mmCIF file with all atom_site columns, C-alpha atoms and ligand atoms in Angstrom:
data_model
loop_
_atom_site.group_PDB
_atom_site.id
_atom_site.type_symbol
_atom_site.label_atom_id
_atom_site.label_alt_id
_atom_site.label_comp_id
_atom_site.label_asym_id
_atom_site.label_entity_id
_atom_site.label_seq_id
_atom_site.pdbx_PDB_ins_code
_atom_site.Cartn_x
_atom_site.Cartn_y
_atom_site.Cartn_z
_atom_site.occupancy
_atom_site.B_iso_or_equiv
_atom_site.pdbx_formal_charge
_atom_site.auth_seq_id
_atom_site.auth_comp_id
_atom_site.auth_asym_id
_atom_site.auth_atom_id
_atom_site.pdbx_PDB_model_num
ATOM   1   C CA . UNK A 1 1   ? -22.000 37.151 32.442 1.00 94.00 ? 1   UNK A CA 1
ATOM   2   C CA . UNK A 1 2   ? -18.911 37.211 30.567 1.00 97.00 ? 2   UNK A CA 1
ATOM   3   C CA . UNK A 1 3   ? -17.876 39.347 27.195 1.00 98.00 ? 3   UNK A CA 1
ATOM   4   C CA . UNK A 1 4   ? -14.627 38.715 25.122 1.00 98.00 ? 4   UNK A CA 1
ATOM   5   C CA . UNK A 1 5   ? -13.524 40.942 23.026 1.00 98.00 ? 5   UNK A CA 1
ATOM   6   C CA . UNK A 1 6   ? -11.358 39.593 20.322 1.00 98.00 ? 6   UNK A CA 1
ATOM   7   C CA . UNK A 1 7   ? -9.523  40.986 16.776 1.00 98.00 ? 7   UNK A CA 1
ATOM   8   C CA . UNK A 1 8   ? -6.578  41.509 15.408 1.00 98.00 ? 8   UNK A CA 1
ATOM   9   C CA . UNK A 1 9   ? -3.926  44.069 17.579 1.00 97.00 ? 9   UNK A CA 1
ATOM   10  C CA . UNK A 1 10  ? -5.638  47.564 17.000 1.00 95.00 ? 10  UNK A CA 1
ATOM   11  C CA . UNK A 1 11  ? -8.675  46.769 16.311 1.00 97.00 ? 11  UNK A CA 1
ATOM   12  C CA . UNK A 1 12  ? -9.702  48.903 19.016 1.00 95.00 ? 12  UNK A CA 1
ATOM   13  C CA . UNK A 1 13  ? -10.681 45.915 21.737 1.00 97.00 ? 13  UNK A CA 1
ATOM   14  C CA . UNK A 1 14  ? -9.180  47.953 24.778 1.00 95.00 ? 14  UNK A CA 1
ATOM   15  C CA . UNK A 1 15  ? -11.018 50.863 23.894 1.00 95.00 ? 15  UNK A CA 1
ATOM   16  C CA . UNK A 1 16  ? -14.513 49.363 23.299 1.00 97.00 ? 16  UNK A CA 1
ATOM   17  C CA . UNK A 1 17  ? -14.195 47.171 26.203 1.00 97.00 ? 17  UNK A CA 1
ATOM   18  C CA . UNK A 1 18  ? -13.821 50.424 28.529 1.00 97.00 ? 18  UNK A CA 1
ATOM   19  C CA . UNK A 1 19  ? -17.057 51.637 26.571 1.00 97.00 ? 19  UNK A CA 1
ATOM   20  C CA . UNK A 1 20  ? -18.939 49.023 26.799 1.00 97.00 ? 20  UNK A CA 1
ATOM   21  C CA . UNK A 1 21  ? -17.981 47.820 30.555 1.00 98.00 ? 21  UNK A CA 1
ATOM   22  C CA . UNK A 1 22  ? -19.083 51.482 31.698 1.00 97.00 ? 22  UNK A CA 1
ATOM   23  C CA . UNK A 1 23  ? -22.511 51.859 29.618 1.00 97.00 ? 23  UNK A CA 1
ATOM   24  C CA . UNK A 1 24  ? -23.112 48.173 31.370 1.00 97.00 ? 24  UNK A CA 1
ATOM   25  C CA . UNK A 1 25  ? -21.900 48.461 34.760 1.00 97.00 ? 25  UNK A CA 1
ATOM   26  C CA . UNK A 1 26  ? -19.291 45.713 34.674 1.00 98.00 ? 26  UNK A CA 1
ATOM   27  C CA . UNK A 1 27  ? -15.734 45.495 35.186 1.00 98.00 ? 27  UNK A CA 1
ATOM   28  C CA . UNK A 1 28  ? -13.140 45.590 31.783 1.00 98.00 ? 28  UNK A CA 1
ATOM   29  C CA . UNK A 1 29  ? -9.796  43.489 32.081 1.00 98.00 ? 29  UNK A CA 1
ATOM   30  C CA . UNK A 1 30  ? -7.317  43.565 29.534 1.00 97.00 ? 30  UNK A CA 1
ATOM   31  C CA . UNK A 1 31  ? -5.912  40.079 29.289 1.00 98.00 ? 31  UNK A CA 1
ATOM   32  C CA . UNK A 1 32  ? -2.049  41.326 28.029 1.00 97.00 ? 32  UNK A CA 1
ATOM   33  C CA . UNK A 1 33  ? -2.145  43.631 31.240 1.00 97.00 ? 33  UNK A CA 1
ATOM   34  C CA . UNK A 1 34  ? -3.241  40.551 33.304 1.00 98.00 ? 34  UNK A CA 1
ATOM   35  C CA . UNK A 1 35  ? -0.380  38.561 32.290 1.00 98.00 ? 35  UNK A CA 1
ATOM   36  C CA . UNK A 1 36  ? 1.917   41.363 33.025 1.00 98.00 ? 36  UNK A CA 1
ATOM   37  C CA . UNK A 1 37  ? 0.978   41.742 35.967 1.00 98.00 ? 37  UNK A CA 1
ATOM   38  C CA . UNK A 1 38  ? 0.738   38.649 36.861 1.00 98.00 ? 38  UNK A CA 1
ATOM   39  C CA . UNK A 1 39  ? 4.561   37.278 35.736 1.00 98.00 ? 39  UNK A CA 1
ATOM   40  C CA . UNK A 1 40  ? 6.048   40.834 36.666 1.00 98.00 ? 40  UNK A CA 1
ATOM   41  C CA . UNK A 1 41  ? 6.995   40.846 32.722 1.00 97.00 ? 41  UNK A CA 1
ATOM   42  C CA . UNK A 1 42  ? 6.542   42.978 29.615 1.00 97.00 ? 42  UNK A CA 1
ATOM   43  C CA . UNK A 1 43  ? 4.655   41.218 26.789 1.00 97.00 ? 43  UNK A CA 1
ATOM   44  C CA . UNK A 1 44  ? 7.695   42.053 24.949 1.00 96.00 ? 44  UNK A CA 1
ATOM   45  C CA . UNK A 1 45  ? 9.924   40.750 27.485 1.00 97.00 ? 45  UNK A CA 1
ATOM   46  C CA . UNK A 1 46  ? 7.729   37.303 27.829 1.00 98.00 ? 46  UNK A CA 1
ATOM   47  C CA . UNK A 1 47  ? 8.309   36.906 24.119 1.00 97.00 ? 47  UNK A CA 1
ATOM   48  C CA . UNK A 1 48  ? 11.867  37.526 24.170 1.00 96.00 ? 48  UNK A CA 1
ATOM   49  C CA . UNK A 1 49  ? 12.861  35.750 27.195 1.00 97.00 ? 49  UNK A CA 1
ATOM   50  C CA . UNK A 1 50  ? 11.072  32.997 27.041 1.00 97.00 ? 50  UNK A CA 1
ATOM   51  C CA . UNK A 1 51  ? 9.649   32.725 23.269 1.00 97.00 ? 51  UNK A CA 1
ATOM   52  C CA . UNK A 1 52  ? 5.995   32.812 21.624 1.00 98.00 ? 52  UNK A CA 1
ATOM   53  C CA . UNK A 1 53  ? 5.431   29.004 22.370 1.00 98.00 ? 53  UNK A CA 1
ATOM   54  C CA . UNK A 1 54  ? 5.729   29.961 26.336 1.00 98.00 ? 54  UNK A CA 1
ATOM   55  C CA . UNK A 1 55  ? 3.739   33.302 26.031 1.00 98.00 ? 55  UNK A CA 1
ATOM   56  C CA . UNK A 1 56  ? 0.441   31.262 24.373 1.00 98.00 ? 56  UNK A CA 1
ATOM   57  C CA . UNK A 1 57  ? 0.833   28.783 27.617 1.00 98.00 ? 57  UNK A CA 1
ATOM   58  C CA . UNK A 1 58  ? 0.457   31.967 29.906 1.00 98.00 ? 58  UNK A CA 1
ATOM   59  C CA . UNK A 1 59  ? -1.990  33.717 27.602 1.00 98.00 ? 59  UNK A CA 1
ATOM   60  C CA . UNK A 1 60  ? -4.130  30.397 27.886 1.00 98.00 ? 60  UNK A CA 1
ATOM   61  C CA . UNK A 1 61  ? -4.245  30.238 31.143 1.00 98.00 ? 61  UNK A CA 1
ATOM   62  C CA . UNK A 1 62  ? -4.195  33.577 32.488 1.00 98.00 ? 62  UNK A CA 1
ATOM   63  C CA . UNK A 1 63  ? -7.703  33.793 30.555 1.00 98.00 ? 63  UNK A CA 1
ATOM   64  C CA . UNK A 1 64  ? -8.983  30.764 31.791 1.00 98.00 ? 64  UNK A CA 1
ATOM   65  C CA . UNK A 1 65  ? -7.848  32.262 35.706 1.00 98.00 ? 65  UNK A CA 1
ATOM   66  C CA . UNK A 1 66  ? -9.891  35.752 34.138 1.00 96.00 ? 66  UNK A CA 1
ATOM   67  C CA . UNK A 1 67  ? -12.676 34.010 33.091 1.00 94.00 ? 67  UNK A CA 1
ATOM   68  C CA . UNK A 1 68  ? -13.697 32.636 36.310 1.00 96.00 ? 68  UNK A CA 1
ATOM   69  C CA . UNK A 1 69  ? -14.590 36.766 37.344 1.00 94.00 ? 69  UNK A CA 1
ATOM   70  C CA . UNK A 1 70  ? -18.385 37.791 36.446 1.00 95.00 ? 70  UNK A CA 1
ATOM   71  C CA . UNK A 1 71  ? -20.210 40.857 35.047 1.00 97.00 ? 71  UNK A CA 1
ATOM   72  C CA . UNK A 1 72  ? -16.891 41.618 33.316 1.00 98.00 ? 72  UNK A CA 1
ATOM   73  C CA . UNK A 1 73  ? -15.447 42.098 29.560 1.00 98.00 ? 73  UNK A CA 1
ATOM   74  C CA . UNK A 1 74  ? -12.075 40.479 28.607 1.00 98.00 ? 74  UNK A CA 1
ATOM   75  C CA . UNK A 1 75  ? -10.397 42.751 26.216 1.00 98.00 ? 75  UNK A CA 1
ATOM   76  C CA . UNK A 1 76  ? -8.208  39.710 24.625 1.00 98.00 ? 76  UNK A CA 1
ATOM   77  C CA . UNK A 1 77  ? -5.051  39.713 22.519 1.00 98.00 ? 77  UNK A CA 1
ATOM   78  C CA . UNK A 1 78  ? -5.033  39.644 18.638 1.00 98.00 ? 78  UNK A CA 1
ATOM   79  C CA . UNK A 1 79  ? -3.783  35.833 18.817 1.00 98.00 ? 79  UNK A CA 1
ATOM   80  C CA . UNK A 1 80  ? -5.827  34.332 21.611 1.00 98.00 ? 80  UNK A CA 1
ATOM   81  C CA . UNK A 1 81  ? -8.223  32.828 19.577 1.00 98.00 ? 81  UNK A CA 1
ATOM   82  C CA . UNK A 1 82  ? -6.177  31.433 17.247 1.00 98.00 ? 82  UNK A CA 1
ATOM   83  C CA . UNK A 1 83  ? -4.247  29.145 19.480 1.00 98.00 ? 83  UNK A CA 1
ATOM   84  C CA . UNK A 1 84  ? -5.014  26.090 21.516 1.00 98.00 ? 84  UNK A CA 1
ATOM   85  C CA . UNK A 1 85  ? -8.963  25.677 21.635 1.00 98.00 ? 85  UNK A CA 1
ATOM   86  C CA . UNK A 1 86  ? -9.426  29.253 22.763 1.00 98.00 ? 86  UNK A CA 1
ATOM   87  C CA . UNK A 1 87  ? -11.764 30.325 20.763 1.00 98.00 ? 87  UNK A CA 1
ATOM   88  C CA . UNK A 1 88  ? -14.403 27.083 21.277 1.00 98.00 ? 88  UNK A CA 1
ATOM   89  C CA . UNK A 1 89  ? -13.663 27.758 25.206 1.00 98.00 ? 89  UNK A CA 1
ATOM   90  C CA . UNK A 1 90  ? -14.510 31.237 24.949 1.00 98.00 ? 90  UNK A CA 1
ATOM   91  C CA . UNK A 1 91  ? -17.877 30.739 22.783 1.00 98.00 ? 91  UNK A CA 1
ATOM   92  C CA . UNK A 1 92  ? -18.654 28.867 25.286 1.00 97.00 ? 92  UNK A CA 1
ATOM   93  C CA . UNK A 1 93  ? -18.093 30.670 28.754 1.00 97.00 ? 93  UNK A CA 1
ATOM   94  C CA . UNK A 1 94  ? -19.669 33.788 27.288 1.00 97.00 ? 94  UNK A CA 1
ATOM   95  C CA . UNK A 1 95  ? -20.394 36.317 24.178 1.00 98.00 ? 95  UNK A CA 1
ATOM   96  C CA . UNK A 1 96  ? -17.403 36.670 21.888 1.00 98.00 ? 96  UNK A CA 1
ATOM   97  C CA . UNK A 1 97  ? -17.736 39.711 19.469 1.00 98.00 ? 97  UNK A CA 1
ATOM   98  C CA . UNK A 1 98  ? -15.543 40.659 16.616 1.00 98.00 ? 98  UNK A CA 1
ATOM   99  C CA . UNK A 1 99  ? -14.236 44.121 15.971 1.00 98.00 ? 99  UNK A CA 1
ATOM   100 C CA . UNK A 1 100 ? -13.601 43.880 12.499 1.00 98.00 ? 100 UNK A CA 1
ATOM   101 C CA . UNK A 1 101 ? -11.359 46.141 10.841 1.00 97.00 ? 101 UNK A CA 1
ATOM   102 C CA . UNK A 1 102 ? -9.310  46.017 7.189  1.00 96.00 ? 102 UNK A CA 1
ATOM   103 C CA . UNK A 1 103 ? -5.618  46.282 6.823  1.00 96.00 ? 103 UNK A CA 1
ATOM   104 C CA . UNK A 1 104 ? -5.049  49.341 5.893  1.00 95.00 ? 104 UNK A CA 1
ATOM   105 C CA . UNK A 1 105 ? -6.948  50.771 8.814  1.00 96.00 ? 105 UNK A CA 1
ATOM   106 C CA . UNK A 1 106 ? -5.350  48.380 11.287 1.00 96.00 ? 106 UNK A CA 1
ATOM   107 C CA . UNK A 1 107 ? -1.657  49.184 9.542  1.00 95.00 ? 107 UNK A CA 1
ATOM   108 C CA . UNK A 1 108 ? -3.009  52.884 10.186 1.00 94.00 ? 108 UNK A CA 1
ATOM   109 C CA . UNK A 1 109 ? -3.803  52.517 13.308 1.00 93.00 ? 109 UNK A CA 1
ATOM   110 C CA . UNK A 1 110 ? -0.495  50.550 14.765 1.00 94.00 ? 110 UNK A CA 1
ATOM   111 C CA . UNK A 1 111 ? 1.945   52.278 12.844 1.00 90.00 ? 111 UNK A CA 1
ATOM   112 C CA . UNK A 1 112 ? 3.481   54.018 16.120 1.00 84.00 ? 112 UNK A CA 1
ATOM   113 C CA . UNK A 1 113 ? 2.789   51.138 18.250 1.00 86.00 ? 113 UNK A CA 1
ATOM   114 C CA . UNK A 1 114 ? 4.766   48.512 16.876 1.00 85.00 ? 114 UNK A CA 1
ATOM   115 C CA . UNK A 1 115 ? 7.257   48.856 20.047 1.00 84.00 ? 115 UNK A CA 1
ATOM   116 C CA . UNK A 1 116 ? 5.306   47.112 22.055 1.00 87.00 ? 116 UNK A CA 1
ATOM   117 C CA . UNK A 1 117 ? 3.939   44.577 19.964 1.00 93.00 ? 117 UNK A CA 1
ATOM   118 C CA . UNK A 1 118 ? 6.768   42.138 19.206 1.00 93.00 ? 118 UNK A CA 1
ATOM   119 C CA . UNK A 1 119 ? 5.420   40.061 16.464 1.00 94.00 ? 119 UNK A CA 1
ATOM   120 C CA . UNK A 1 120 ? 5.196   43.528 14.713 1.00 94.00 ? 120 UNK A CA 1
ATOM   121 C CA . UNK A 1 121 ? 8.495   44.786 16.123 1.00 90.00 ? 121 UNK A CA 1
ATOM   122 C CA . UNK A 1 122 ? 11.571  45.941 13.312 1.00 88.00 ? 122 UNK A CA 1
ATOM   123 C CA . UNK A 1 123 ? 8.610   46.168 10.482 1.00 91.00 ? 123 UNK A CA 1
ATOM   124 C CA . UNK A 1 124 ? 8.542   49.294 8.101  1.00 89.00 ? 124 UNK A CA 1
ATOM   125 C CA . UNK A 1 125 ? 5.088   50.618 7.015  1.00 86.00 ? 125 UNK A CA 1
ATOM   126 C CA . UNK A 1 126 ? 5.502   48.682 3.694  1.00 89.00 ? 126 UNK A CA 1
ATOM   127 C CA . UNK A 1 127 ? 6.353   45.417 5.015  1.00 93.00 ? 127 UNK A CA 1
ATOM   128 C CA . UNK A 1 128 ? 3.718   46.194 7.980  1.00 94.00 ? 128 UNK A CA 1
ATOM   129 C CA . UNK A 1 129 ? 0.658   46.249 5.310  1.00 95.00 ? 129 UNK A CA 1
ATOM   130 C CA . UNK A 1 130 ? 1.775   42.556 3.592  1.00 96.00 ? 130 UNK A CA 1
ATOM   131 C CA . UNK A 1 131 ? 1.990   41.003 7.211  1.00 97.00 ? 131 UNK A CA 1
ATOM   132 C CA . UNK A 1 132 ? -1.161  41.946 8.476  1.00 97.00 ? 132 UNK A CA 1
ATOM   133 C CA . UNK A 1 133 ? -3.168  40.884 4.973  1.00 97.00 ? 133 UNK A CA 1
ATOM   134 C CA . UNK A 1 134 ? -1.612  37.846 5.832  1.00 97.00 ? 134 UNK A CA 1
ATOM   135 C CA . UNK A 1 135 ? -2.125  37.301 8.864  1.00 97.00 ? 135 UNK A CA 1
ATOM   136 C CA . UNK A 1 136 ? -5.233  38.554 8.801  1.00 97.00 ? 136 UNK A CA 1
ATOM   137 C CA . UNK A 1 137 ? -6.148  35.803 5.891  1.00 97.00 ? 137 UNK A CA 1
ATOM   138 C CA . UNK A 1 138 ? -4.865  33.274 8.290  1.00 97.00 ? 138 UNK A CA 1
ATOM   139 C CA . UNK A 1 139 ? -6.921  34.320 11.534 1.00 98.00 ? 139 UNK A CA 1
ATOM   140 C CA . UNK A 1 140 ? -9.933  35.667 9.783  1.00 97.00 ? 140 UNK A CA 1
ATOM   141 C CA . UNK A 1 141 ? -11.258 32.121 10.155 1.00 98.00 ? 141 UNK A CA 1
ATOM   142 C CA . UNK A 1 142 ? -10.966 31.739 14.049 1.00 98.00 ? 142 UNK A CA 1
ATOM   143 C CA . UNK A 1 143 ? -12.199 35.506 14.283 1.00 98.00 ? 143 UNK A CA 1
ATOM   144 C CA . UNK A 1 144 ? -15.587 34.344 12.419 1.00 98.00 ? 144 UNK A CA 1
ATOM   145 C CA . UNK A 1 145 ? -16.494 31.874 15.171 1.00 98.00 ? 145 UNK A CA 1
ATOM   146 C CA . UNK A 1 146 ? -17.192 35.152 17.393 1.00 98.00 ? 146 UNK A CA 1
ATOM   147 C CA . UNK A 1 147 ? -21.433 35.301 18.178 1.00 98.00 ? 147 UNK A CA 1
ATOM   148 C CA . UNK A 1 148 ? -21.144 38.870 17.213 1.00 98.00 ? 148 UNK A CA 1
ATOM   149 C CA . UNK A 1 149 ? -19.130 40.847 14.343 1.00 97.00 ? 149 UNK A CA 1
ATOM   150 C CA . UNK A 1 150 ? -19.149 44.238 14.359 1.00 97.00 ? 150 UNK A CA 1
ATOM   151 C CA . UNK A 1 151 ? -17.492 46.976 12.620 1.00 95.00 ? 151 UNK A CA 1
ATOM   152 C CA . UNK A 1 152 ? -14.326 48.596 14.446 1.00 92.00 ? 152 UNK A CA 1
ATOM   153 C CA . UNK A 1 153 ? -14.316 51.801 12.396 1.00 91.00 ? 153 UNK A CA 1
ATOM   154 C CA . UNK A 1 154 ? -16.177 54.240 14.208 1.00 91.00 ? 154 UNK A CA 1
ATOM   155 C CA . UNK A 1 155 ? -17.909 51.395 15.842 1.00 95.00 ? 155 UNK A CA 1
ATOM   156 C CA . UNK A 1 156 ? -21.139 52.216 17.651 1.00 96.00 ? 156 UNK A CA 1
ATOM   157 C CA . UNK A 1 157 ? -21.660 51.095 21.309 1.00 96.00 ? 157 UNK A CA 1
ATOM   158 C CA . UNK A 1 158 ? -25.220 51.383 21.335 1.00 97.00 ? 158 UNK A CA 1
ATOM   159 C CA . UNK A 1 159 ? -25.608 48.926 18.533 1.00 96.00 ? 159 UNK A CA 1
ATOM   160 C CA . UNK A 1 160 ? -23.619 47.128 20.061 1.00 97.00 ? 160 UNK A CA 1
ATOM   161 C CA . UNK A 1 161 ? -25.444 47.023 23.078 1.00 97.00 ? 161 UNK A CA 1
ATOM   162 C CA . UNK A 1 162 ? -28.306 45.906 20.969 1.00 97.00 ? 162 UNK A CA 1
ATOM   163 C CA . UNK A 1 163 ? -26.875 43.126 19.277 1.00 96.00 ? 163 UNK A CA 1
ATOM   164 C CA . UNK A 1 164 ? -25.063 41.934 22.978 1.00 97.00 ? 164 UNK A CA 1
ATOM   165 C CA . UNK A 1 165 ? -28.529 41.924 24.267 1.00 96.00 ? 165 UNK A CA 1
ATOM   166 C CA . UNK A 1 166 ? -30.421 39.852 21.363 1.00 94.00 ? 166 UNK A CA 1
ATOM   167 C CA . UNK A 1 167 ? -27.443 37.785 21.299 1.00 91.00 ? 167 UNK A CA 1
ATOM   168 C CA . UNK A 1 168 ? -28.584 36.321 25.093 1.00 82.00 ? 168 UNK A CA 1
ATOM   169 C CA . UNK A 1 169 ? -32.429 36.388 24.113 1.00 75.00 ? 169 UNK A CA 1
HETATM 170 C C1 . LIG B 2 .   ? -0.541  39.481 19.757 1.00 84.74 ? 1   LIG B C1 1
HETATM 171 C C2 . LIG B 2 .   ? -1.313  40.549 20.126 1.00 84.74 ? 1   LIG B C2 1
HETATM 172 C C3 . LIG B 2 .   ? -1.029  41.365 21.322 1.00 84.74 ? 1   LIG B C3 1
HETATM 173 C C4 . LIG B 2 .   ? -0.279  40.540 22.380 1.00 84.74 ? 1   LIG B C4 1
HETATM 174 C C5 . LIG B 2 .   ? 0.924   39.899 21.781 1.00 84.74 ? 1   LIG B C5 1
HETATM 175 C C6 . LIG B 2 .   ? 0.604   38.998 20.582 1.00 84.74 ? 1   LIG B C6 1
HETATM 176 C C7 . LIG B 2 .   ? -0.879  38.729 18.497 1.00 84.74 ? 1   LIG B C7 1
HETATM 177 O O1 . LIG B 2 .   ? -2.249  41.843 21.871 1.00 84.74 ? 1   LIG B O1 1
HETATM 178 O O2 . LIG B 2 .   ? -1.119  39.579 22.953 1.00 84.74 ? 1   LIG B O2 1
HETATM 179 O O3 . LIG B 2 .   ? 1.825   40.917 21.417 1.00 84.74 ? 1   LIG B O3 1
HETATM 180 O O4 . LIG B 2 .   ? -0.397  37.602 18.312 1.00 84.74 ? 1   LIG B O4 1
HETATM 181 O O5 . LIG B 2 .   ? -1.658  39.277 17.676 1.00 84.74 ? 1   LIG B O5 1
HETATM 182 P P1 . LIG B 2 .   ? -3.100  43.125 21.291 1.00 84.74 ? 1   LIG B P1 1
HETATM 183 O O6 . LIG B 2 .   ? -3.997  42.591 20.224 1.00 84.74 ? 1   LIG B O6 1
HETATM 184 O O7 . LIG B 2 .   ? -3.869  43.581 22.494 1.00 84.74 ? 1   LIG B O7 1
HETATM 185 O O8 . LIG B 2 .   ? -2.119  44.122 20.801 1.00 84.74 ? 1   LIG B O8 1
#
């Protein structure tokens, strides 16, 4: 059985995965870490090196690669669905779930993580807010193909849990 995790960067996907892989015995692989470690590279360093277009080839297939593991959740990256048929692939390999979260909570929460992120890279807080709306507006509609939404803000694993396990019913 496999879970993906998807929503927009801080959602909290690396975090719930961990929760959820060790309240269900299975394994939790971040797909950005998976790339990393597979090309040696940063995320950052993918993006500036060799440009978005090349990091969504890697990002498609280093989940594909991921996806072939079992018993395991895939913690993906805030874009993966929204590129390439991702999101139809991963509906249908597994359970997909949503952590949903509004701007301003997202902007809260990646305010001192932007280094990392390079799409968010160089933003001030003001200028942070207006890109994720937007973005946000423009992904929403991939993120809504998910089987499962669920709230990120103080999101509860054992409903979760419940909703995981009607879901396969
Ligand atoms: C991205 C999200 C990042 C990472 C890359 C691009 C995006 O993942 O894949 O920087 O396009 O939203 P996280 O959501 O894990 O931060």
């Amino acid at each position: 059985m496999l879970i993906f995790l998807i929503g927009y960067m801080g959602s909290g996907k690396s975090t719930a995965g961990k929760k959820l892989a060790s309240r269900m015995g299975f394994q939790c692989i971040d797909l950005d870490q998976y790339i990393e470690l597979k090309t040696g590279k940063s995320i950052s360093q993918i993006f500036e090196d060799d440009g978005e277009n090349m990091f969504r080839e890697l990002e498609k297939k280093y989940l594909q690669e991921l996806a072939k593991q079992t018993h395991t959740i895939i913690s993906t990256g805030g874009g993966t669905p929204c590129f390439f048929d991702n999101m139809q692939w991963m509906n249908s390999k597994g359970t997909t779930i949503y952590l949903q979260m509004s701007p301003t909570s997202l902007v809260h929460r990646l305010q001192n993580a932007t280094s990392t992120r390079p799409i968010l890279k160089n933003k001030t807080n003001h200028e942070l807010l207006e890109f994720v709306t937007n973005a946000l507006a423009d992904r929403e509609k991939y993120y809504l193909e998910a089987h499962i939404q669920a709230k990120g803000e103080n999101l509860n694993i054992t409903e979760l849990l419940e909703k995981i396990k009607e879901h396969r019913l």
